[in-house]
Amino acid sequence: MKEQNFITRLLRAIRNLFGGGCDCEECIERGPEQGIFCYKDEGRTKEMLTYPEIIEMLKKYDDSRIKPFEQAYGYEDTRMNIFNFDQFKKYLGHIENLSKKAGIRISGISFIYGAKDHDGAEYGYNSLLYLPSTIVNGKEVLFDPVQSAKRGELVTFKEMLERYGYQWIYDNAEDYEQGKRKDNNYDLKSNQVKSGEFRMVSNDGFGQEDESGAGNWGSIKPPY
């Protein structure tokens, strides 16, 4: 029996060395201990759409978004962001491992609209940032897994943005209602200077502060 177990372990080691992975059962049962995360196919999932649902969403966008954006920008905004599949899986594995180290359970992945310079377009093109969320007091809260792992505790996205001088108001309805500005200016430094309340926010305890747990590295596909 001992000899058989040794051979099994040896074969697994060889397979991992040359094949770069583990079988599904081994991965699911013991993978997280080694920072390996993989999943089995459980069949069609509840978030998968039908084509009538897809067409309804696309037409709603066509009817309500394209014309106002063209009028505002002078060109149609991008409609597609493409993220490399293998790279996105690596991102998910990394943030899951970091979150595990910080003792945080990931409850969702949030995609956030931003804008990015592209091909000299005056207003840039729509782009997506993504990062994980967790449940805090029954509410979904965005958090930074990189800074959370460094601190060994939950560090929220809102907290990190504030340290960099930006007000985030989209975690919940209350934050949005209280923080919404008519001028859409959420730069804390300029707003605090105007009101005479500007103060520097300390970065103590946040080594390599610039590193975030958010992702975006993909291809913007403007309309052609």
CSV table of C-alpha atoms in Angstrom, one decimal:
chain,number,residue,atom,x,y,z
A,1,MET,CA,0.0,0.0,0.0
A,2,LYS,CA,2.8,2.4,0.9
A,3,GLU,CA,4.6,1.6,-2.4
A,4,GLN,CA,1.4,2.2,-4.3
A,5,ASN,CA,0.8,5.6,-2.6
A,6,PHE,CA,4.4,6.6,-3.4
A,7,ILE,CA,4.0,5.7,-7.1
A,8,THR,CA,0.7,7.7,-7.2
A,9,ARG,CA,2.4,10.7,-5.7
A,10,LEU,CA,5.4,10.3,-8.0
A,11,LEU,CA,3.1,10.2,-11.1
A,12,ARG,CA,1.2,13.2,-9.9
A,13,ALA,CA,4.5,15.1,-9.4
A,14,ILE,CA,5.6,14.2,-12.9
A,15,ARG,CA,2.3,15.2,-14.4
A,16,ASN,CA,2.3,18.5,-12.6
A,17,LEU,CA,5.9,19.2,-13.7
A,18,PHE,CA,5.3,18.6,-17.4
A,19,GLY,CA,1.6,19.1,-17.7
A,20,GLY,CA,1.4,22.3,-15.5
A,21,GLY,CA,-1.7,21.3,-13.6
A,22,CYS,CA,-3.7,18.6,-11.7
A,23,ASP,CA,-6.7,16.5,-12.5
A,24,CYS,CA,-10.1,18.0,-11.7
A,25,GLU,CA,-10.8,15.9,-8.6
A,26,GLU,CA,-7.4,16.6,-7.1
A,27,CYS,CA,-7.7,20.3,-8.0
A,28,ILE,CA,-11.1,20.8,-6.3
A,29,GLU,CA,-10.2,18.8,-3.2
A,30,ARG,CA,-6.7,20.0,-2.4
A,31,GLY,CA,-5.9,22.7,-5.0
A,32,PRO,CA,-6.7,25.8,-2.7
A,33,GLU,CA,-4.1,24.6,-0.3
A,34,GLN,CA,-1.5,25.1,-3.1
A,35,GLY,CA,-3.1,28.3,-4.5
A,36,ILE,CA,-4.7,26.3,-7.3
A,37,PHE,CA,-8.4,26.9,-8.1
A,38,CYS,CA,-10.4,25.1,-10.8
A,39,TYR,CA,-14.0,24.1,-11.2
A,40,LYS,CA,-16.1,21.4,-12.7
A,41,ASP,CA,-18.8,21.8,-15.3
A,42,GLU,CA,-22.2,21.7,-13.4
A,43,GLY,CA,-24.3,22.2,-16.6
A,44,ARG,CA,-26.2,25.3,-17.7
A,45,THR,CA,-26.1,28.0,-15.1
A,46,LYS,CA,-28.9,30.4,-14.1
A,47,GLU,CA,-27.2,33.5,-15.5
A,48,MET,CA,-27.0,32.2,-19.0
A,49,LEU,CA,-29.4,34.1,-21.4
A,50,THR,CA,-31.7,33.1,-24.2
A,51,TYR,CA,-31.5,34.8,-27.5
A,52,PRO,CA,-34.8,36.7,-27.1
A,53,GLU,CA,-33.4,38.1,-23.8
A,54,ILE,CA,-30.2,39.1,-25.6
A,55,ILE,CA,-32.0,40.8,-28.4
A,56,GLU,CA,-34.2,42.7,-26.0
A,57,MET,CA,-31.2,44.1,-24.2
A,58,LEU,CA,-29.3,45.0,-27.4
A,59,LYS,CA,-32.4,46.8,-28.8
A,60,LYS,CA,-32.8,48.7,-25.5
A,61,TYR,CA,-29.3,49.9,-25.8
A,62,ASP,CA,-29.7,50.8,-29.5
A,63,ASP,CA,-32.9,52.9,-28.7
A,64,SER,CA,-31.7,54.6,-25.6
A,65,ARG,CA,-27.8,55.0,-25.7
A,66,ILE,CA,-26.3,55.3,-29.2
A,67,LYS,CA,-27.9,58.6,-30.2
A,68,PRO,CA,-27.3,60.5,-26.9
A,69,PHE,CA,-23.7,59.4,-26.8
A,70,GLU,CA,-23.1,60.4,-30.5
A,71,GLN,CA,-24.6,63.8,-29.8
A,72,ALA,CA,-22.5,64.3,-26.7
A,73,TYR,CA,-19.2,63.0,-28.0
A,74,GLY,CA,-19.4,63.5,-31.7
A,75,TYR,CA,-18.8,59.8,-32.2
A,76,GLU,CA,-20.3,56.5,-31.1
A,77,ASP,CA,-18.8,55.1,-27.9
A,78,THR,CA,-17.3,51.7,-27.7
A,79,ARG,CA,-19.6,48.8,-27.1
A,80,MET,CA,-17.2,45.9,-26.5
A,81,ASN,CA,-14.3,45.3,-24.1
A,82,ILE,CA,-12.4,42.0,-24.8
A,83,PHE,CA,-10.4,40.4,-22.0
A,84,ASN,CA,-8.1,37.4,-22.7
A,85,PHE,CA,-9.7,34.3,-21.3
A,86,ASP,CA,-6.6,32.6,-20.0
A,87,GLN,CA,-5.3,35.9,-18.4
A,88,PHE,CA,-8.7,36.5,-16.8
A,89,LYS,CA,-8.6,33.0,-15.2
A,90,LYS,CA,-5.1,33.9,-13.9
A,91,TYR,CA,-6.5,37.1,-12.4
A,92,LEU,CA,-9.4,35.2,-10.8
A,93,GLY,CA,-7.0,32.6,-9.3
A,94,HIS,CA,-4.7,35.4,-7.9
A,95,ILE,CA,-7.4,37.4,-6.3
A,96,GLU,CA,-9.1,34.3,-4.9
A,97,ASN,CA,-5.8,33.2,-3.3
A,98,LEU,CA,-5.1,36.7,-1.9
A,99,SER,CA,-8.7,36.9,-0.5
A,100,LYS,CA,-8.3,33.5,1.1
A,101,LYS,CA,-5.1,34.7,2.8
A,102,ALA,CA,-7.0,37.7,4.1
A,103,GLY,CA,-9.9,35.6,5.3
A,104,ILE,CA,-12.4,37.2,3.0
A,105,ARG,CA,-15.0,35.3,1.0
A,106,ILE,CA,-15.5,36.7,-2.5
A,107,SER,CA,-19.3,37.0,-3.2
A,108,GLY,CA,-19.1,38.6,-6.7
A,109,ILE,CA,-17.1,40.3,-9.4
A,110,SER,CA,-18.1,43.8,-10.2
A,111,PHE,CA,-17.6,45.5,-13.6
A,112,ILE,CA,-17.4,49.3,-13.4
A,113,TYR,CA,-17.7,51.8,-16.3
A,114,GLY,CA,-14.7,54.0,-16.8
A,115,ALA,CA,-13.3,55.8,-19.8
A,116,LYS,CA,-9.9,55.3,-21.4
A,117,ASP,CA,-7.9,57.2,-24.1
A,118,HIS,CA,-7.9,55.5,-27.4
A,119,ASP,CA,-6.9,56.5,-30.9
A,120,GLY,CA,-6.9,60.2,-30.0
A,121,ALA,CA,-10.7,60.3,-29.4
A,122,GLU,CA,-11.3,63.6,-27.4
A,123,TYR,CA,-13.4,61.9,-24.7
A,124,GLY,CA,-11.8,58.5,-24.9
A,125,TYR,CA,-13.9,55.3,-25.1
A,126,ASN,CA,-15.9,53.4,-22.6
A,127,SER,CA,-13.8,50.8,-20.7
A,128,LEU,CA,-14.4,48.4,-17.9
A,129,LEU,CA,-12.6,47.9,-14.6
A,130,TYR,CA,-13.3,44.8,-12.6
A,131,LEU,CA,-12.7,43.7,-9.0
A,132,PRO,CA,-14.2,41.5,-6.3
A,133,SER,CA,-16.9,42.2,-3.8
A,134,THR,CA,-17.8,40.6,-0.5
A,135,ILE,CA,-20.8,40.8,1.9
A,136,VAL,CA,-20.6,43.2,4.8
A,137,ASN,CA,-23.6,43.6,7.1
A,138,GLY,CA,-25.8,42.1,4.4
A,139,LYS,CA,-24.6,44.5,1.6
A,140,GLU,CA,-22.3,43.9,-1.3
A,141,VAL,CA,-19.1,45.9,-0.8
A,142,LEU,CA,-16.2,46.2,-3.3
A,143,PHE,CA,-12.8,45.4,-1.8
A,144,ASP,CA,-9.1,45.3,-2.8
A,145,PRO,CA,-7.7,41.8,-2.4
A,146,VAL,CA,-4.1,43.0,-2.8
A,147,GLN,CA,-4.2,45.5,0.0
A,148,SER,CA,-6.4,43.3,2.1
A,149,ALA,CA,-3.8,40.5,1.9
A,150,LYS,CA,-1.0,42.9,2.9
A,151,ARG,CA,-3.0,44.1,5.9
A,152,GLY,CA,-4.5,40.8,6.9
A,153,GLU,CA,-8.0,42.4,7.0
A,154,LEU,CA,-10.7,43.8,4.8
A,155,VAL,CA,-9.6,46.9,2.9
A,156,THR,CA,-12.5,48.3,0.8
A,157,PHE,CA,-12.3,49.9,-2.6
A,158,LYS,CA,-13.9,53.0,-1.3
A,159,GLU,CA,-11.2,53.3,1.4
A,160,MET,CA,-8.4,53.0,-1.2
A,161,LEU,CA,-9.9,55.5,-3.6
A,162,GLU,CA,-10.3,58.0,-0.7
A,163,ARG,CA,-6.7,57.6,0.1
A,164,TYR,CA,-6.0,58.6,-3.5
A,165,GLY,CA,-8.3,61.6,-3.4
A,166,TYR,CA,-11.5,60.2,-5.1
A,167,GLN,CA,-14.9,59.7,-3.6
A,168,TRP,CA,-16.7,56.4,-4.4
A,169,ILE,CA,-20.5,56.5,-3.9
A,170,TYR,CA,-21.7,53.3,-5.6
A,171,ASP,CA,-21.5,50.7,-2.9
A,172,ASN,CA,-25.1,51.2,-1.8
A,173,ALA,CA,-28.1,53.4,-2.3
A,174,GLU,CA,-27.4,55.5,0.9
A,175,ASP,CA,-23.9,56.4,-0.3
A,176,TYR,CA,-25.2,57.3,-3.7
A,177,GLU,CA,-28.0,59.5,-2.4
A,178,GLN,CA,-25.8,61.3,0.1
A,179,GLY,CA,-22.7,61.6,-2.2
A,180,LYS,CA,-24.3,62.4,-5.6
A,181,ARG,CA,-23.0,65.7,-7.0
A,182,LYS,CA,-24.6,67.8,-9.7
A,183,ASP,CA,-21.2,68.6,-11.2
A,184,ASN,CA,-20.2,64.9,-11.2
A,185,ASN,CA,-16.8,66.0,-9.7
A,186,TYR,CA,-15.7,63.4,-7.1
A,187,ASP,CA,-12.1,64.6,-6.8
A,188,LEU,CA,-11.8,65.0,-3.0
A,189,LYS,CA,-8.8,67.3,-3.2
A,190,SER,CA,-10.4,69.9,-5.4
A,191,ASN,CA,-13.7,69.7,-3.5
A,192,GLN,CA,-12.1,70.0,-0.1
A,193,VAL,CA,-9.9,72.9,-1.2
A,194,LYS,CA,-13.0,74.7,-2.4
A,195,SER,CA,-14.6,74.2,1.0
A,196,GLY,CA,-11.5,74.9,3.0
A,197,GLU,CA,-11.5,71.3,4.4
A,198,PHE,CA,-8.6,69.8,2.4
A,199,ARG,CA,-6.4,67.3,4.4
A,200,MET,CA,-3.8,64.8,3.4
A,201,VAL,CA,-4.8,61.2,4.0
A,202,SER,CA,-2.1,59.1,5.6
A,203,ASN,CA,-0.9,56.0,3.7
A,204,ASP,CA,0.8,54.4,6.8
A,205,GLY,CA,0.7,50.6,6.7
A,206,PHE,CA,-0.1,50.3,3.0
A,207,GLY,CA,3.3,49.4,1.5
A,208,GLN,CA,3.4,49.5,-2.3
A,209,GLU,CA,0.3,51.6,-2.2
A,210,ASP,CA,-0.1,51.9,-6.0
A,211,GLU,CA,-0.9,48.2,-6.4
A,212,SER,CA,-4.6,47.5,-6.6
A,213,GLY,CA,-6.7,44.4,-7.0
A,214,ALA,CA,-8.7,45.8,-9.9
A,215,GLY,CA,-8.2,44.5,-13.5
A,216,ASN,CA,-8.7,46.1,-16.9
A,217,TRP,CA,-6.0,44.9,-19.2
A,218,GLY,CA,-8.0,44.1,-22.3
A,219,SER,CA,-8.8,45.4,-25.8
A,220,ILE,CA,-11.2,48.3,-26.4
A,221,LYS,CA,-13.3,47.8,-29.5
A,222,PRO,CA,-14.8,51.0,-30.7
A,223,PRO,CA,-17.5,50.8,-33.5
A,224,TYR,CA,-16.0,50.7,-37.0
